[in-house]
Amino acid sequence: MNTTTGEICPIGEAGEVCTRGHNLFAGYWNQKDKTDEVIDKNRWYHTGDIGIMDELGYISISGRLKDMIIRGGENIYPREIEDFIIKHDDVVDIQVNKLAKGLQSIGCAKGTRVGIWSPNCYEWVVTQYATAKIGAIMVNVNPGYQAMEMDYCLNLVGCHTLICNQRFKGTNNCDILESLEPNILTKADEHRVKSCNKIPTLKNILVMNNTDGEEYAPKNMIRFNEFINSFDGNNNVNTSFDFDESINIQFTSGTTGAPKGATLTHHNIIQNAYFAGKRALEGLTDKILCISPPLYHCFGSVVGGVVAAVHKGTLVLPSPVHNATETLKAIDKYKCDVVYGTPTMFIDLLNSNPQDYNTSSLKRGFMTGSPCPKPLLEAFIKAFPSCEHILIPYGTTECSPVITFTSIHDSEKHRFESVGRPLEHLEAKIMNTTTGEICPIGEAGEVCTRGHNLFAGYWNQKDKTDEVIDKNRWYHTGDIGIMDELGYISISGRLKDMIIRGGENIYPREIEDFIIKHDDVVDIQVVGIPDERMGEDLVAFVIKKTNSTLDKDSLRSYCKGKVNKLAKGLQSIGCVKRTRVGIWSPNCYEWVVTQYATAKIGAIMVNINPAYLSMEMDFCLNLVGCHTLICNQRFKKTNLCDTLESMEPNITTKVDGHRVKSTKIPTLENILVMNSTDGEEYAPKNMIRFNEFINSTKIPTLENILVMNSTDGEEYAPKNMIRFNEFINSFDGNTNMNTVFDFDEPINIMFTSGTTGSPKAAVLSHHNITQNAYFFGKLLTEGLTSNIFCVVPPLYHCFGSVCGSIGATVHKGTLVLPSPMHNAIETLKAIEKYKCSLVFGTPTMFIDIVNSNPQNFNTSSLKRGIMGGSVCPKHILEKTMKAFPSCKHFLVGYGTTECSPVITATTIHDSEKQRLDTIGRPLELLETKIVNTTTGEICPIGEAGEICSRGHNVFS
C-alpha cells in the first residue's frame, strides 16, 4: 500500500505490506487504541514493513517504516538537553578539569574504575574526558541494567565510584541501587557510601541533577553539578601515564555468555578514532556530528564522541535516546553535516516529515550494523538531497570498535554490498575455521584482525580473552565474511548462533526428566532450535526399548495425560475461560503441557520472556491481569524467585503452597514453580512445585504460582512451593476435558518485543493459531511422509510455539526439542537420533550447524529446512545444502506476532531466484497488498510500499 494515498502500489513499487485473513490476531490486550493503530476499518493489518511485490505475487522486504530502539521494551521519553552542544575546547578547559580534580579528591587515581550509568547526556562526555585526564578507567554501564546486572558488572571490574542518572525511562535508578543494597543512598554522606556489602569496592556515588522537575535521589546526596562546581577548573590536571594503559571498560552484550568487560587503552581509542574519522570525514569542513546512538556503546563514544574531539569537530547530542524529531531539530538548529544511526533510525527520520526542517547542511550519514539497503539509500538521498554519502563501519567492541569502513570513493556495488576495507595500519584476513589457513578470494570464512585496534583483554577474564585472541595476536570476530580482490569485506553471518531476544545461553531442561520416566523409553535427548526474533526453541528426541510397542500415538497419549492433569489442576485453582495463565520459562516440557492445558479449558496462555526482570514482570502481568503464573526457578544465572521477591517482598516465602496475595499484581492468585533440575532448590520449601500451588503478595491479580522442577540438580524455589510435576500428578489425566468455547475466543497472549514502545500484548484466537499453523505447515510438509519437526526457536515466540509446536500437532507430526536454547551439536544429535525430516532455524543457526562438523552425524533423514526472519543468503544456502545433501529445500516464512505469525512463505515449487530474493507469496485465504504510504493507494508491480495484510491471521 502507498502510505500517502492508501492505494495499492503498482507491481515493483515499494509500499507498506498489509495483510488480512485467518492469521490476524485478536488485538492488543486492554489496548484498543494500539490495536486501531495497526488494523484499519477494512481489517487490513499494517505491518510497518516496506515491501515490493513482483508479477507473480512474491514479496521482498526492504526496511521498516518506523525506527526501532533495540535495547529497551518501553516508550522513550527524551530528557531535554537544553540546547546542549559539546564544543570540546570549552569542555576540556573548564568542566573536565573540575570533575578530574573532584574525582582525585575522593580517591580516584590511575587505574581506578569509575562507572557511568546513564543515557546520552552532558555529564557522560565530561566524565569520559575527566577520567582519561587522571588515568582512571571509565566503565560504560548500560542504563537499562537492573540490580542483577549492576551487581555482576560492578563487582567484575571492582568499581570504586559510580556516576549515575536518577531515572531512565520508567525506571527509578535509585530504587535499583536500594534493592541492591538497602540504605546505600539514604545513609550516604553526600557522595560517600558508608558500606556496601554487595559491592565492597564501591566508595562513592554521584547522582546527576534530574531534568524532569522531580528529584528521585535522597536530599542527603550531593548532585553532580554541585560537586564539580566546588573545584577550580581553570588550572589543568597533570597526570603522566603510558598510552598503552587502560582507559575504558565496555561491557559486551552478553549474547555469547555473561557480559564481559572489554578493556580498551588510550592507544586503542585514539588510533581508532583518528583513522576512522580520517576516512569518514574526508572532505568535510565543519564536522558537526549529530549522534543518536548510545554513548555507552563503542560506536557512540568512540566513533562519535572521540572522533569529534580528535578531528576538531562539534558533538551534538539531540536526545538521551534516539528520537527522530529531536534529531531533525538538531540538524536544523546546529547545521549538522553528519548524522549517525542504524538503518532503522534512518527510516525513522524519513517518516518524521523531514521536509518541515532545514537540513541543507547535511552532507554525510554513518550507518552502523549493516550495508545500506539500496531503496533506503535512494529514499534518504531523495528526502535529504544535500546528503551525498552514507558510509558503513563494521567492527566489535573488542576492536575499539572499527575494523573496516566504506569511503566516499567506493563504487555503488561496494557501498551496497560490503562493509568497506580495513582501516589504515590494520590487518584483516578471512580464515578457514577447519584448516586455519587464509581463504581464497571470494570464499567465506571467519573474519580475523590485528593491529592498533585490538583490545587489552577482558577484565579479570584471561580465559575468555584467550578464546578470541590466538597466539599470533589475531582477534577472531566470530563473524563469517568474504573478501574480494580489492580487499572489500562483506559480512554474511555468525559462526555461533546468538539468542536474539535477551542475548543469553539456554541449557536443556525438564523434558528429558519427564519422558525418561516412561517405562518404554531408553533414552531422551533435548536440544535447542533458533527463533528468528527472540532466541530459540526446544525439541525432544526419544529412543524406545527393544521390542517395545511404544509408538508416537501412545507416547502422545502419555503426554496428553499430563495435559489433562494440568488442565484439571488449573480449573481447581480458579482458572476458567479467559483466565490469563502466565508461563515464564525457557523451552521445556512444562511449557508445551501448559500450552495445550490452557487451550483445553479456554484459558489464555500468556507467553513471558524468561529474561524479564521485576520491572517488566510488574508491567506485563498487570497489563493482562495475570491470575496464575507458572515459572522456572532459574534462568541462566538468574534466580527467578529472587526476581519475584524484588518485585514484591515475601511473595514466595509466605505463600501457601501455590496461593498468593499480591498488592503489586492484584489479580495474581497462584504461582507454580517448576522442579529444579540441577540438584538445588531455589524456591522456598513452602512453595508447591509445578504440581503444587503457591500464594503471592505482589501482583494483585496474581493468585497462583506453579514452579517447574529444576533440571540442574539444584532447587531455587522455596520448599513450601509445590513443583509442577507434583501438582499435575495429583489429578487424573485419563479422562478428557470438555469445555465449550468459540474458535474466535482468545487462546494466547504474546508480548511484542517492545522495540517500538512498551511491550504490547498481542491477543491471538484459536482460529488465528490453528489456521496459521495449518496453512503454513501445509506448505512445509508437502510431499513428506514423515513429519518430525526439529524446533530450535524459543516457544515463547510465535515462530516456535505456532509454526513449530502447533504445526507439528495440526499435521500429525512429532515435536522434537533438542535443547532449551539453540545448541548446534544437540540439534545435529537430535536429527540423527530421531530421524528428523524438518529443522527450524535462522540463517545464523544454520551457519552454526554447518560449522559443527555435520559430517560426523547421520542426517540423511533431513528433507527440509525452515528459515524464519530473513531471506536465506545464497552462499549460506549453497553451503548448507552441500553439508546436508538429503535436504533439498530451504523455505522462508515472513510475518509478525500480530499475524499469528506467518503472512507469506516460499514453497518447494519456487524458482531459485524467488527462494533467494523474496519471502514468498501470501498463505492461502489471506489478502496482502503493497500500499503507497503517502497516497494510501496500492503500489504498481515492482514499486516499494508498506506491506498490509488481512484475513484469518490478523489478531483481535
mmCIF file of C-alpha atoms in Angstrom, residues 107-355:
data_model
loop_
_atom_site.group_PDB
_atom_site.id
_atom_site.type_symbol
_atom_site.label_atom_id
_atom_site.label_comp_id
_atom_site.label_asym_id
_atom_site.label_seq_id
_atom_site.Cartn_x
_atom_site.Cartn_y
_atom_site.Cartn_z
ATOM 1 C CA GLY A 107 40.308 8.778 45.936
ATOM 2 C CA CYS A 108 40.213 8.198 42.183
ATOM 3 C CA ALA A 109 43.670 7.771 40.669
ATOM 4 C CA LYS A 110 45.408 5.902 37.859
ATOM 5 C CA GLY A 111 43.648 2.582 37.302
ATOM 6 C CA THR A 112 40.612 3.386 39.489
ATOM 7 C CA ARG A 113 37.383 2.171 37.912
ATOM 8 C CA VAL A 114 34.733 4.887 37.600
ATOM 9 C CA GLY A 115 31.317 3.737 36.350
ATOM 10 C CA ILE A 116 28.982 5.920 34.287
ATOM 11 C CA TRP A 117 25.393 4.584 34.356
ATOM 12 C CA SER A 118 23.427 6.916 32.153
ATOM 13 C CA PRO A 119 21.945 7.520 28.691
ATOM 14 C CA ASN A 120 23.449 10.216 26.443
ATOM 15 C CA CYS A 121 23.960 13.457 28.317
ATOM 16 C CA TYR A 122 26.422 16.256 29.048
ATOM 17 C CA GLU A 123 27.732 14.581 32.206
ATOM 18 C CA TRP A 124 28.597 11.425 30.248
ATOM 19 C CA VAL A 125 31.041 13.245 27.969
ATOM 20 C CA VAL A 126 32.567 15.251 30.822
ATOM 21 C CA THR A 127 33.168 12.016 32.723
ATOM 22 C CA GLN A 128 34.777 10.417 29.661
ATOM 23 C CA TYR A 129 37.484 13.069 29.426
ATOM 24 C CA ALA A 130 37.910 13.680 33.162
ATOM 25 C CA THR A 131 38.691 10.031 33.864
ATOM 26 C CA ALA A 132 41.136 9.969 30.953
ATOM 27 C CA LYS A 133 42.941 13.035 32.331
ATOM 28 C CA ILE A 134 43.705 11.399 35.677
ATOM 29 C CA GLY A 135 44.400 7.925 34.275
ATOM 30 C CA ALA A 136 41.256 6.389 35.791
ATOM 31 C CA ILE A 137 39.349 3.747 33.846
ATOM 32 C CA MET A 138 35.814 4.720 32.851
ATOM 33 C CA VAL A 139 33.346 1.828 32.932
ATOM 34 C CA ASN A 140 30.428 2.190 30.489
ATOM 35 C CA VAL A 141 27.298 0.820 32.163
ATOM 36 C CA ASN A 142 24.145 0.233 30.123
ATOM 37 C CA PRO A 143 21.402 2.494 31.590
ATOM 38 C CA GLY A 144 18.930 -0.346 31.122
ATOM 39 C CA TYR A 145 20.756 -2.595 33.583
ATOM 40 C CA GLN A 146 18.781 -3.796 36.588
ATOM 41 C CA ALA A 147 20.023 -4.884 40.026
ATOM 42 C CA MET A 148 21.322 -8.272 38.908
ATOM 43 C CA GLU A 149 23.410 -6.837 36.066
ATOM 44 C CA MET A 150 24.683 -3.993 38.246
ATOM 45 C CA ASP A 151 25.760 -6.463 40.918
ATOM 46 C CA TYR A 152 27.585 -8.660 38.417
ATOM 47 C CA CYS A 153 29.266 -5.959 36.333
ATOM 48 C CA LEU A 154 30.380 -3.590 39.115
ATOM 49 C CA ASN A 155 31.853 -6.492 41.071
ATOM 50 C CA LEU A 156 33.591 -7.864 38.000
ATOM 51 C CA VAL A 157 35.564 -4.642 37.475
ATOM 52 C CA GLY A 158 35.819 -3.595 41.137
ATOM 53 C CA CYS A 159 34.042 -0.270 40.643
ATOM 54 C CA HIS A 160 35.212 2.481 43.070
ATOM 55 C CA THR A 161 32.972 5.403 42.061
ATOM 56 C CA LEU A 162 29.612 5.358 40.276
ATOM 57 C CA ILE A 163 28.169 8.376 38.444
ATOM 58 C CA CYS A 164 24.535 7.778 37.606
ATOM 59 C CA ASN A 165 21.314 9.234 36.338
ATOM 60 C CA GLN A 166 18.396 9.313 38.755
ATOM 61 C CA ARG A 167 15.896 7.871 36.298
ATOM 62 C CA PHE A 168 15.981 6.031 32.964
ATOM 63 C CA LYS A 169 12.733 5.835 31.024
ATOM 64 C CA GLY A 170 10.245 4.395 33.521
ATOM 65 C CA THR A 171 12.844 3.080 35.955
ATOM 66 C CA ASN A 172 13.987 4.801 39.144
ATOM 67 C CA ASN A 173 17.724 4.035 39.259
ATOM 68 C CA CYS A 174 17.844 4.979 42.928
ATOM 69 C CA ASP A 175 15.341 2.211 43.680
ATOM 70 C CA ILE A 176 17.556 -0.261 41.831
ATOM 71 C CA LEU A 177 20.557 0.718 43.935
ATOM 72 C CA GLU A 178 18.481 0.459 47.114
ATOM 73 C CA SER A 179 17.258 -3.006 46.108
ATOM 74 C CA LEU A 180 20.870 -3.992 45.548
ATOM 75 C CA GLU A 181 21.971 -2.697 48.955
ATOM 76 C CA PRO A 182 19.318 -1.337 51.345
ATOM 77 C CA ASN A 183 20.017 2.237 52.574
ATOM 78 C CA ILE A 184 23.017 2.644 50.291
ATOM 79 C CA LEU A 185 21.700 6.095 49.304
ATOM 80 C CA THR A 186 19.673 7.156 52.309
ATOM 81 C CA LYS A 187 22.655 6.666 54.617
ATOM 82 C CA ALA A 188 25.261 8.089 52.249
ATOM 83 C CA ASP A 189 27.298 11.130 53.291
ATOM 84 C CA GLU A 190 26.914 13.394 50.216
ATOM 85 C CA HIS A 191 28.781 11.113 47.816
ATOM 86 C CA ARG A 192 30.470 8.721 50.229
ATOM 87 C CA VAL A 193 28.982 5.251 50.554
ATOM 88 C CA LYS A 194 29.279 4.147 54.188
ATOM 89 C CA SER A 195 29.208 0.462 53.366
ATOM 90 C CA CYS A 196 28.218 -1.791 50.509
ATOM 91 C CA ASN A 197 28.353 -5.493 51.236
ATOM 92 C CA LYS A 198 27.229 -6.409 47.731
ATOM 93 C CA ILE A 199 29.965 -4.342 46.024
ATOM 94 C CA PRO A 200 32.770 -3.953 48.581
ATOM 95 C CA THR A 201 34.924 -1.768 46.307
ATOM 96 C CA LEU A 202 32.203 0.890 45.847
ATOM 97 C CA LYS A 203 33.117 4.028 47.836
ATOM 98 C CA ASN A 204 31.304 6.893 46.082
ATOM 99 C CA ILE A 205 28.071 7.574 44.199
ATOM 100 C CA LEU A 206 27.436 10.838 42.356
ATOM 101 C CA VAL A 207 23.878 11.381 41.114
ATOM 102 C CA MET A 208 23.190 13.714 38.229
ATOM 103 C CA ASN A 209 20.761 16.578 38.526
ATOM 104 C CA ASN A 210 17.345 15.447 37.327
ATOM 105 C CA THR A 211 15.789 17.288 34.372
ATOM 106 C CA ASP A 212 12.072 16.414 34.623
ATOM 107 C CA GLY A 213 11.370 18.603 37.634
ATOM 108 C CA GLU A 214 11.251 15.786 40.157
ATOM 109 C CA GLU A 215 14.105 14.512 42.298
ATOM 110 C CA TYR A 216 14.299 10.770 42.968
ATOM 111 C CA ALA A 217 17.587 10.627 44.899
ATOM 112 C CA PRO A 218 17.614 11.398 48.656
ATOM 113 C CA LYS A 219 18.395 15.017 49.541
ATOM 114 C CA ASN A 220 21.440 13.972 51.557
ATOM 115 C CA MET A 221 23.213 13.028 48.339
ATOM 116 C CA ILE A 222 25.279 15.653 46.539
ATOM 117 C CA ARG A 223 24.372 16.283 42.902
ATOM 118 C CA PHE A 224 26.868 16.153 40.024
ATOM 119 C CA ASN A 225 26.824 19.874 39.254
ATOM 120 C CA GLU A 226 27.132 20.878 42.903
ATOM 121 C CA PHE A 227 30.057 18.509 43.304
ATOM 122 C CA ILE A 228 32.138 19.649 40.331
ATOM 123 C CA ASN A 229 31.434 23.335 40.922
ATOM 124 C CA SER A 230 33.211 23.109 44.257
ATOM 125 C CA PHE A 231 36.501 22.716 42.355
ATOM 126 C CA ASP A 232 38.530 25.162 40.245
ATOM 127 C CA GLY A 233 38.528 24.275 36.552
ATOM 128 C CA ASN A 234 40.861 26.978 35.304
ATOM 129 C CA ASN A 235 44.056 25.079 36.039
ATOM 130 C CA ASN A 236 44.821 21.905 34.118
ATOM 131 C CA VAL A 237 45.319 18.480 35.682
ATOM 132 C CA ASN A 238 48.713 16.942 35.025
ATOM 133 C CA THR A 239 48.955 13.165 35.228
ATOM 134 C CA SER A 240 51.542 11.035 33.447
ATOM 135 C CA PHE A 241 50.711 7.589 32.076
ATOM 136 C CA ASP A 242 51.637 5.329 29.184
ATOM 137 C CA PHE A 243 49.422 5.346 26.086
ATOM 138 C CA ASP A 244 49.038 1.558 26.381
ATOM 139 C CA GLU A 245 47.446 1.847 29.806
ATOM 140 C CA SER A 246 43.735 1.132 30.103
ATOM 141 C CA ILE A 247 41.256 3.988 29.752
ATOM 142 C CA ASN A 248 37.879 2.327 29.279
ATOM 143 C CA ILE A 249 35.930 -0.854 30.041
ATOM 144 C CA GLN A 250 32.926 -1.541 27.830
ATOM 145 C CA PHE A 251 30.683 -4.490 28.556
ATOM 146 C CA THR A 252 29.863 -6.782 25.693
ATOM 147 C CA SER A 253 26.185 -7.517 25.201
ATOM 148 C CA GLY A 254 26.346 -10.961 26.736
ATOM 149 C CA THR A 255 24.994 -12.646 23.576
ATOM 150 C CA THR A 256 27.537 -15.464 23.933
ATOM 151 C CA GLY A 257 27.542 -15.629 27.739
ATOM 152 C CA ALA A 258 27.559 -13.276 30.708
ATOM 153 C CA PRO A 259 28.681 -9.738 29.787
ATOM 154 C CA LYS A 260 32.468 -9.463 29.576
ATOM 155 C CA GLY A 261 34.400 -6.282 30.321
ATOM 156 C CA ALA A 262 36.323 -5.421 27.149
ATOM 157 C CA THR A 263 39.256 -3.229 28.239
ATOM 158 C CA LEU A 264 40.447 -0.536 25.823
ATOM 159 C CA THR A 265 43.628 1.554 26.069
ATOM 160 C CA HIS A 266 44.324 5.219 25.292
ATOM 161 C CA HIS A 267 46.112 3.986 22.154
ATOM 162 C CA ASN A 268 43.192 1.776 21.036
ATOM 163 C CA ILE A 269 40.639 4.544 21.244
ATOM 164 C CA ILE A 270 42.701 7.467 19.907
ATOM 165 C CA GLN A 271 44.076 5.489 16.956
ATOM 166 C CA ASN A 272 40.681 4.086 16.046
ATOM 167 C CA ALA A 273 39.015 7.488 16.296
ATOM 168 C CA TYR A 274 41.748 9.095 14.225
ATOM 169 C CA PHE A 275 41.784 6.615 11.339
ATOM 170 C CA ALA A 276 38.022 6.076 11.312
ATOM 171 C CA GLY A 277 37.428 9.828 11.298
ATOM 172 C CA LYS A 278 40.101 10.398 8.681
ATOM 173 C CA ARG A 279 38.278 8.119 6.258
ATOM 174 C CA ALA A 280 34.711 9.016 7.150
ATOM 175 C CA LEU A 281 35.082 12.816 7.455
ATOM 176 C CA GLU A 282 37.240 13.293 4.343
ATOM 177 C CA GLY A 283 36.311 16.488 2.513
ATOM 178 C CA LEU A 284 34.135 17.979 5.264
ATOM 179 C CA THR A 285 34.969 21.391 6.713
ATOM 180 C CA ASP A 286 32.522 21.938 9.603
ATOM 181 C CA LYS A 287 32.430 18.432 11.134
ATOM 182 C CA ILE A 288 29.321 18.979 13.247
ATOM 183 C CA LEU A 289 28.380 15.451 14.275
ATOM 184 C CA CYS A 290 24.768 14.635 15.266
ATOM 185 C CA ILE A 291 24.894 11.445 17.353
ATOM 186 C CA SER A 292 21.790 9.466 18.297
ATOM 187 C CA PRO A 293 23.381 6.050 19.087
ATOM 188 C CA PRO A 294 24.100 5.465 22.788
ATOM 189 C CA LEU A 295 27.410 6.714 24.183
ATOM 190 C CA TYR A 296 27.727 3.645 26.370
ATOM 191 C CA HIS A 297 28.325 1.699 23.148
ATOM 192 C CA CYS A 298 31.661 1.948 21.379
ATOM 193 C CA PHE A 299 30.059 3.332 18.215
ATOM 194 C CA GLY A 300 28.668 6.333 20.073
ATOM 195 C CA SER A 301 31.544 7.046 22.443
ATOM 196 C CA VAL A 302 34.495 6.429 20.090
ATOM 197 C CA VAL A 303 33.249 6.832 16.503
ATOM 198 C CA GLY A 304 31.073 9.683 17.758
ATOM 199 C CA GLY A 305 32.488 11.493 20.780
ATOM 200 C CA VAL A 306 36.219 10.863 20.414
ATOM 201 C CA VAL A 307 36.170 11.301 16.624
ATOM 202 C CA ALA A 308 34.676 14.765 17.176
ATOM 203 C CA ALA A 309 37.489 15.610 19.617
ATOM 204 C CA VAL A 310 40.380 14.177 17.575
ATOM 205 C CA HIS A 311 39.231 15.830 14.353
ATOM 206 C CA LYS A 312 38.337 19.140 15.984
ATOM 207 C CA GLY A 313 34.633 18.779 15.367
ATOM 208 C CA THR A 314 31.481 19.550 17.340
ATOM 209 C CA LEU A 315 29.438 16.857 19.080
ATOM 210 C CA VAL A 316 25.646 17.314 19.082
ATOM 211 C CA LEU A 317 23.514 15.056 21.295
ATOM 212 C CA PRO A 318 19.898 15.587 20.176
ATOM 213 C CA SER A 319 18.320 13.457 22.918
ATOM 214 C CA PRO A 320 19.240 10.877 25.576
ATOM 215 C CA VAL A 321 17.974 8.062 23.359
ATOM 216 C CA HIS A 322 17.090 8.071 19.686
ATOM 217 C CA ASN A 323 14.240 10.408 18.779
ATOM 218 C CA ALA A 324 13.839 11.215 15.096
ATOM 219 C CA THR A 325 12.047 14.526 15.612
ATOM 220 C CA GLU A 326 14.710 15.786 18.027
ATOM 221 C CA THR A 327 17.411 14.657 15.585
ATOM 222 C CA LEU A 328 15.822 16.643 12.760
ATOM 223 C CA LYS A 329 15.512 19.688 15.028
ATOM 224 C CA ALA A 330 19.194 19.397 15.928
ATOM 225 C CA ILE A 331 20.301 19.141 12.285
ATOM 226 C CA ASP A 332 18.242 22.239 11.502
ATOM 227 C CA LYS A 333 19.340 24.267 14.530
ATOM 228 C CA TYR A 334 23.043 23.407 14.661
ATOM 229 C CA LYS A 335 23.653 22.942 10.920
ATOM 230 C CA CYS A 336 24.977 19.414 11.387
ATOM 231 C CA ASP A 337 26.800 17.981 8.397
ATOM 232 C CA VAL A 338 26.973 14.363 9.667
ATOM 233 C CA VAL A 339 24.249 12.201 11.217
ATOM 234 C CA TYR A 340 24.879 8.834 12.896
ATOM 235 C CA GLY A 341 22.439 5.922 13.131
ATOM 236 C CA THR A 342 21.269 2.483 12.115
ATOM 237 C CA PRO A 343 19.163 1.663 9.040
ATOM 238 C CA THR A 344 16.015 1.731 11.170
ATOM 239 C CA MET A 345 16.971 5.109 12.630
ATOM 240 C CA PHE A 346 17.368 6.486 9.117
ATOM 241 C CA ILE A 347 13.943 5.094 8.178
ATOM 242 C CA ASP A 348 12.529 6.845 11.245
ATOM 243 C CA LEU A 349 13.998 10.134 10.029
ATOM 244 C CA LEU A 350 12.328 9.599 6.659
ATOM 245 C CA ASN A 351 8.961 9.131 8.320
ATOM 246 C CA SER A 352 9.190 12.179 10.578
ATOM 247 C CA ASN A 353 8.415 14.844 7.958
ATOM 248 C CA PRO A 354 11.994 15.937 7.201
ATOM 249 C CA GLN A 355 10.600 18.453 4.701
#
